[in-house]
Coordinates of N, CA and C in Angstrom, one line a residue:
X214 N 26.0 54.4 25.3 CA 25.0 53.7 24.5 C 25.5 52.4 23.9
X215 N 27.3 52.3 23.9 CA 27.6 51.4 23.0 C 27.1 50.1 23.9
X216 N 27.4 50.2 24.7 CA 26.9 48.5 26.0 C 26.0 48.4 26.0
X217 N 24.6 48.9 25.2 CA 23.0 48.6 25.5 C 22.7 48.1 24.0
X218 N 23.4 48.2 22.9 CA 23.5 47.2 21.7 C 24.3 46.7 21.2
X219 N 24.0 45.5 20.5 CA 24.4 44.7 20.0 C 23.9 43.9 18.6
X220 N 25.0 43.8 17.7 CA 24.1 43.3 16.4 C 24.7 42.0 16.3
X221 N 24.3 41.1 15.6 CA 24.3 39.9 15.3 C 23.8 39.3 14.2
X222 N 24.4 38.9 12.6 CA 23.9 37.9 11.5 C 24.1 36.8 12.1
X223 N 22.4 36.4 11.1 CA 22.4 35.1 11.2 C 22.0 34.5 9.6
X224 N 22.0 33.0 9.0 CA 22.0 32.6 7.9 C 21.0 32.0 8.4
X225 N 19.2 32.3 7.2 CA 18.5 31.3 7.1 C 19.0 29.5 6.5
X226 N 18.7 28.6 7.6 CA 19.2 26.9 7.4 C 17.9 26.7 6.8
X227 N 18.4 25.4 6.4 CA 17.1 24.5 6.3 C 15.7 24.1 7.2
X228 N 16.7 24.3 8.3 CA 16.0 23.3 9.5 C 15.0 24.7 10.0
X229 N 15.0 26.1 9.1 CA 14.6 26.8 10.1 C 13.1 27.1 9.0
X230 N 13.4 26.4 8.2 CA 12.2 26.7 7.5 C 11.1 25.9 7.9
X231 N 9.7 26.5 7.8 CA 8.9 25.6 8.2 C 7.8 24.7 6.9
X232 N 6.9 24.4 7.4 CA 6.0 24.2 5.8 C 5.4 24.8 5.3
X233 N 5.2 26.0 5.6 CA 4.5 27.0 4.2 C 6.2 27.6 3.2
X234 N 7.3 27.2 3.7 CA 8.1 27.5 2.9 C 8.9 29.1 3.5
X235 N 8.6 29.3 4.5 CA 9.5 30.6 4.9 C 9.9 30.3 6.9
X236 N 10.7 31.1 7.0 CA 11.2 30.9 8.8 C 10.0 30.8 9.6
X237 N 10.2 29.7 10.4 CA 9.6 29.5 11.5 C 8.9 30.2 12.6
X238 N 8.1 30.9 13.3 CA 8.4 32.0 13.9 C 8.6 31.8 15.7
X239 N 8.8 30.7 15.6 CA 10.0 30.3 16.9 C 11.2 30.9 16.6
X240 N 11.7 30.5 15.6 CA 12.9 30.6 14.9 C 13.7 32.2 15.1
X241 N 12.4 33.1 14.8 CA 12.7 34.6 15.1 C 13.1 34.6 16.6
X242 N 12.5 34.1 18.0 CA 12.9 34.1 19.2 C 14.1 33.7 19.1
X243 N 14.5 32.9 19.1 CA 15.3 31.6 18.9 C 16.4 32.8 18.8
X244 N 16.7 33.7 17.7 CA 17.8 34.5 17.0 C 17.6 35.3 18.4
X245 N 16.5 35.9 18.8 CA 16.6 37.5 19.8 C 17.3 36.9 20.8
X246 N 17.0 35.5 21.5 CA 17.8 34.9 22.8 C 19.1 34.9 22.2
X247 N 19.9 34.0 21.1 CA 20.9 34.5 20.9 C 21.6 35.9 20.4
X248 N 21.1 36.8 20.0 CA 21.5 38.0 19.8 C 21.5 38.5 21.8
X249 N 20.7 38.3 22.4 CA 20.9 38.5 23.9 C 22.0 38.4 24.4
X250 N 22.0 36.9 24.2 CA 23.4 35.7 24.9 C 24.8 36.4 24.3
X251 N 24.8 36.9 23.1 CA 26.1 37.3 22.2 C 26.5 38.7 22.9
X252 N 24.9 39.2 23.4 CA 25.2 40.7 24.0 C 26.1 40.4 25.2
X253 N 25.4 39.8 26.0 CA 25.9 39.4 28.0 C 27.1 39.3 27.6
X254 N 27.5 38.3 26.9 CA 29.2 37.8 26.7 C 30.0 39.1 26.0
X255 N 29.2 39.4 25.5 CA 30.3 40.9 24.9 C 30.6 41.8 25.9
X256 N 29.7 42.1 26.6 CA 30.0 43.2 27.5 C 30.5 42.0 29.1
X257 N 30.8 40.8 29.0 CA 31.8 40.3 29.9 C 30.6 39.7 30.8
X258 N 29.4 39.7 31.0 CA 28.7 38.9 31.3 C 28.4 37.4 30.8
X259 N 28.9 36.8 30.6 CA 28.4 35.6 30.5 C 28.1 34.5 31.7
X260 N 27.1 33.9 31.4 CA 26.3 32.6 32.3 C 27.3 32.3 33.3
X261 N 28.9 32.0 33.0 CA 29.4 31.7 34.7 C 29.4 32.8 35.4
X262 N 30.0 34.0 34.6 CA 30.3 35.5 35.5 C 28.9 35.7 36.1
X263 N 27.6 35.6 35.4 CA 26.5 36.0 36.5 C 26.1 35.6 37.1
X264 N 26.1 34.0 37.2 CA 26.2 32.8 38.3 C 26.7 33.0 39.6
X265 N 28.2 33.7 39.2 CA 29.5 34.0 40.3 C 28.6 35.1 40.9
X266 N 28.1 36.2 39.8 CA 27.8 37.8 40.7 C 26.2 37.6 41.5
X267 N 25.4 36.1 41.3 CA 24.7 35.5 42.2 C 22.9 36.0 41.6
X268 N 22.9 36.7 40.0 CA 22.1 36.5 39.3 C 22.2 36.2 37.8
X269 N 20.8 35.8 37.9 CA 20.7 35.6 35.9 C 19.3 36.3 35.5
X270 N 19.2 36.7 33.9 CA 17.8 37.0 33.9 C 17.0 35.9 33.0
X271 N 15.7 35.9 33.6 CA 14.8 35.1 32.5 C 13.4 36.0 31.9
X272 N 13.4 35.2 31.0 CA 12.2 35.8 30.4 C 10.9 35.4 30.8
X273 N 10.5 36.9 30.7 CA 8.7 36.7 31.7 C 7.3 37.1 30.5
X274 N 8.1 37.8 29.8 CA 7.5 38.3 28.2 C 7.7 38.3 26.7
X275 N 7.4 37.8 25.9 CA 7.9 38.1 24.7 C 6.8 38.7 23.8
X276 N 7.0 39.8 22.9 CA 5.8 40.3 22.1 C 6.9 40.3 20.7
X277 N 6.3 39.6 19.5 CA 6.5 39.4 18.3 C 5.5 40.2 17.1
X278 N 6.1 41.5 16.3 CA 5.2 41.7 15.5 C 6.2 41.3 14.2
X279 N 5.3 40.3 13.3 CA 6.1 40.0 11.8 C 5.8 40.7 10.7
X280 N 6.7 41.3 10.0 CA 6.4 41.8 9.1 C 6.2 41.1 7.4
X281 N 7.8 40.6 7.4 CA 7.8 40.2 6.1 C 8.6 38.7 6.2
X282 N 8.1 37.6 5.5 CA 9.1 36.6 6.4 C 10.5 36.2 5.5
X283 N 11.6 35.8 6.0 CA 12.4 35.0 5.9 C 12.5 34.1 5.1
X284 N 13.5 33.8 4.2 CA 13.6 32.6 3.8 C 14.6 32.3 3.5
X285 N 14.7 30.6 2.8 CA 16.2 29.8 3.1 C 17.3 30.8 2.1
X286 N 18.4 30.5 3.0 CA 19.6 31.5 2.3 C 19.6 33.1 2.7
X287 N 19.0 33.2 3.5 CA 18.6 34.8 3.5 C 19.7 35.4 4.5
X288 N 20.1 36.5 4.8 CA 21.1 36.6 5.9 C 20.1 37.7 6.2
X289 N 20.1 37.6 8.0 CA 19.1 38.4 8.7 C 20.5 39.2 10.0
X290 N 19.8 40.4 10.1 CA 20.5 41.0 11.2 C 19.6 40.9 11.9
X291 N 20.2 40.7 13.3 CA 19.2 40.9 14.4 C 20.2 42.0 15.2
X292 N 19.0 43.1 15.4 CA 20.0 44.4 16.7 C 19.1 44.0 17.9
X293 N 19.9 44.2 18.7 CA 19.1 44.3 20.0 C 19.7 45.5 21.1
X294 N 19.0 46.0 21.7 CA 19.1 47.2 23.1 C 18.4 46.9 24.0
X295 N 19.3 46.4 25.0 CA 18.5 47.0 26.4 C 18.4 47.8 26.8
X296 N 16.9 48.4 26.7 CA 16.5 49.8 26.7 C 16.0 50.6 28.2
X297 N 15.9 49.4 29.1 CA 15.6 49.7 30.7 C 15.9 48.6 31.4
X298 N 16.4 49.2 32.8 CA 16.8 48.1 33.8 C 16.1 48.7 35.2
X299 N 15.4 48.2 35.6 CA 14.9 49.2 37.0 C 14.7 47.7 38.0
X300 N 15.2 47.6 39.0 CA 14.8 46.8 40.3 C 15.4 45.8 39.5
X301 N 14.1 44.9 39.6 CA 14.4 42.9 39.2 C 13.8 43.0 37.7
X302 N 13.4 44.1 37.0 CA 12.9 43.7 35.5 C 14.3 44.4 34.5
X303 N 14.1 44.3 33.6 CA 14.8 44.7 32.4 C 14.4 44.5 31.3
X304 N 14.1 45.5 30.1 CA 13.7 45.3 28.6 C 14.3 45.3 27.3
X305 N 14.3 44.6 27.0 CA 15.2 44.8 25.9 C 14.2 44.8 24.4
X306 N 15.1 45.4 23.3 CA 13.8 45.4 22.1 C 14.8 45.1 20.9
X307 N 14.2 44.3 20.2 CA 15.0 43.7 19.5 C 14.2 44.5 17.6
X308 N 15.1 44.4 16.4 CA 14.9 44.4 15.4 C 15.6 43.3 14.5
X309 N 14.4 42.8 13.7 CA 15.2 41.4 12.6 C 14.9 42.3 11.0
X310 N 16.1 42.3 10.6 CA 16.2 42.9 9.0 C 17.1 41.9 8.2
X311 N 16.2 41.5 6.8 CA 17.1 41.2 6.0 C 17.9 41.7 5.2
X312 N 19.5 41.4 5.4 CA 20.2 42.1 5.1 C 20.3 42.8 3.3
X313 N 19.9 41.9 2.4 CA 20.1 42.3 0.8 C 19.3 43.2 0.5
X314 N 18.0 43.0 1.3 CA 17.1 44.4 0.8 C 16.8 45.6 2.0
X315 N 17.4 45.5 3.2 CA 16.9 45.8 4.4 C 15.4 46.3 4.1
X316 N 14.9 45.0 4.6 CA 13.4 45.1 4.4 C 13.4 44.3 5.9
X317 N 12.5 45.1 7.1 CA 12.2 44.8 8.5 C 11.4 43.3 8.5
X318 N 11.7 42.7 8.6 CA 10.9 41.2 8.7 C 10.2 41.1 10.4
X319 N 11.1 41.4 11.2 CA 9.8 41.6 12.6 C 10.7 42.4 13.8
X320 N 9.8 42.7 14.3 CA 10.5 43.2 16.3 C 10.0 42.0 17.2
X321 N 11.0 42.8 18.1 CA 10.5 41.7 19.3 C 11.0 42.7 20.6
X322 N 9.7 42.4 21.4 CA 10.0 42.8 23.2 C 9.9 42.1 23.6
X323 N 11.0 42.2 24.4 CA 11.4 40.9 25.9 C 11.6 41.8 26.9
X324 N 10.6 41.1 27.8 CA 10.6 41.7 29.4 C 11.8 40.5 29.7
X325 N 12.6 40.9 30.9 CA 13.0 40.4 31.7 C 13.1 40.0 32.9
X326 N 13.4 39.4 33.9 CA 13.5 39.7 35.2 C 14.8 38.6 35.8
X327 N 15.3 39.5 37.0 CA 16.8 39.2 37.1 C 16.0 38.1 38.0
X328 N 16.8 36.9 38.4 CA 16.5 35.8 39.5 C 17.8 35.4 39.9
X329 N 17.9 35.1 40.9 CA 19.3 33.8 41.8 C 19.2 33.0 40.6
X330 N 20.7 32.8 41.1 CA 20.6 31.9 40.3 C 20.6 30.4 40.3
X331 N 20.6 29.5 41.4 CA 20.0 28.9 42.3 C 18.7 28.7 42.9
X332 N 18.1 29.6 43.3 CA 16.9 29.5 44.0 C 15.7 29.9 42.9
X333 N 16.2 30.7 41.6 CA 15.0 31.2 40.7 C 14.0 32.1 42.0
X334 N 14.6 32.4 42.5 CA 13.4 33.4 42.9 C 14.0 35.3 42.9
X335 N 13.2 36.1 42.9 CA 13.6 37.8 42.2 C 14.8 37.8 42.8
X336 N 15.8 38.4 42.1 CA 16.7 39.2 42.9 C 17.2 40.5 42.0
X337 N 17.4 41.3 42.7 CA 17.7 42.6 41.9 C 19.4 42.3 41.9
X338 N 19.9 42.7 40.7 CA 21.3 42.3 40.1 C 22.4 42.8 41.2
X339 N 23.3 42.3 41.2 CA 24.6 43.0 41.2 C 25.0 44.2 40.3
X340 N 25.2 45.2 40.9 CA 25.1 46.8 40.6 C 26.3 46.5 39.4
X341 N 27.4 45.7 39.3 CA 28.4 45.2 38.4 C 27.8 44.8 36.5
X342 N 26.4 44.0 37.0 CA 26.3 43.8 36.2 C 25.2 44.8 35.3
X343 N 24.7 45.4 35.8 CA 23.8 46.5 35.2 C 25.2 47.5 34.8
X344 N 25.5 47.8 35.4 CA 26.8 48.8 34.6 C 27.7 48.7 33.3
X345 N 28.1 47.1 33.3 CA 28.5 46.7 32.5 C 27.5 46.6 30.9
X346 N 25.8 46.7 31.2 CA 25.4 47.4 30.2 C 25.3 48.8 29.9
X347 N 25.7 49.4 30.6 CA 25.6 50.7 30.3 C 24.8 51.8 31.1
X348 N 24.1 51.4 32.3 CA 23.3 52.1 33.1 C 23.8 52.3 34.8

């Protein structure tokens, strides 16, 4: 189970606030893709390695529910699990908590789907790389 999460802080910046005065809620994606990107590379996937194993995944979905928002100075965890891999899709579900009060500020589901990495069109992974998450 340890290869299908991964946690990741991040520091609310300036730049992430918006004008009502709390995080952006691009901002919250923004964190799940990198809490993703921090995952691949931990578990030895990274962008060249899956280039070389002749896929990559992109996003085909994202579902955002907000709870409570963010603001500047704030230290947020983001967890994320990829929770299924079947054929050319994969899901992953993400949680954003702020850390001083752990009070859940939002989730997030991301569909995925594996593609060439060249041609963008489906390809079901390298059995290498599904493993290396944990399935």
């Amino acid at each position: 189970m340890a290869a299908r999460t991964h946690t990741l802080r991040v520091q609310v910046l300036p730049e992430d606030i918006d004008d009502l005065g709390h995080v952006n809620n691009v901002v919250y994606l923004s964190w799940c893709e990198l809490a993703a990107r921090a995952h691949s590379d931990r578990v030895g996937m990274t962008l060249p390695r899956l280039l070389e194993l002749g896929t990559v995944a992109v996003a085909r979905r994202h579902d955002i529910v907000y709870h409570v928002p963010a603001l500047l100075g704030d230290e947020v965890e983001v967890c994320t699990e990829l929770v299924s891999s079947q054929g050319i899709r994969a899901r992953r579900e993400y949680t954003l908590t702020r850390v001083a009060d752990d009070k859940r500020l939002a989730e997030c589901v991301t569909d995925w789907v594996w593609v060439d990495g060249v041609t963008g069109r489906p390809k079901r992974p390298d059995g290498r790389i599904i493993a290396a998450f944990g399935f």
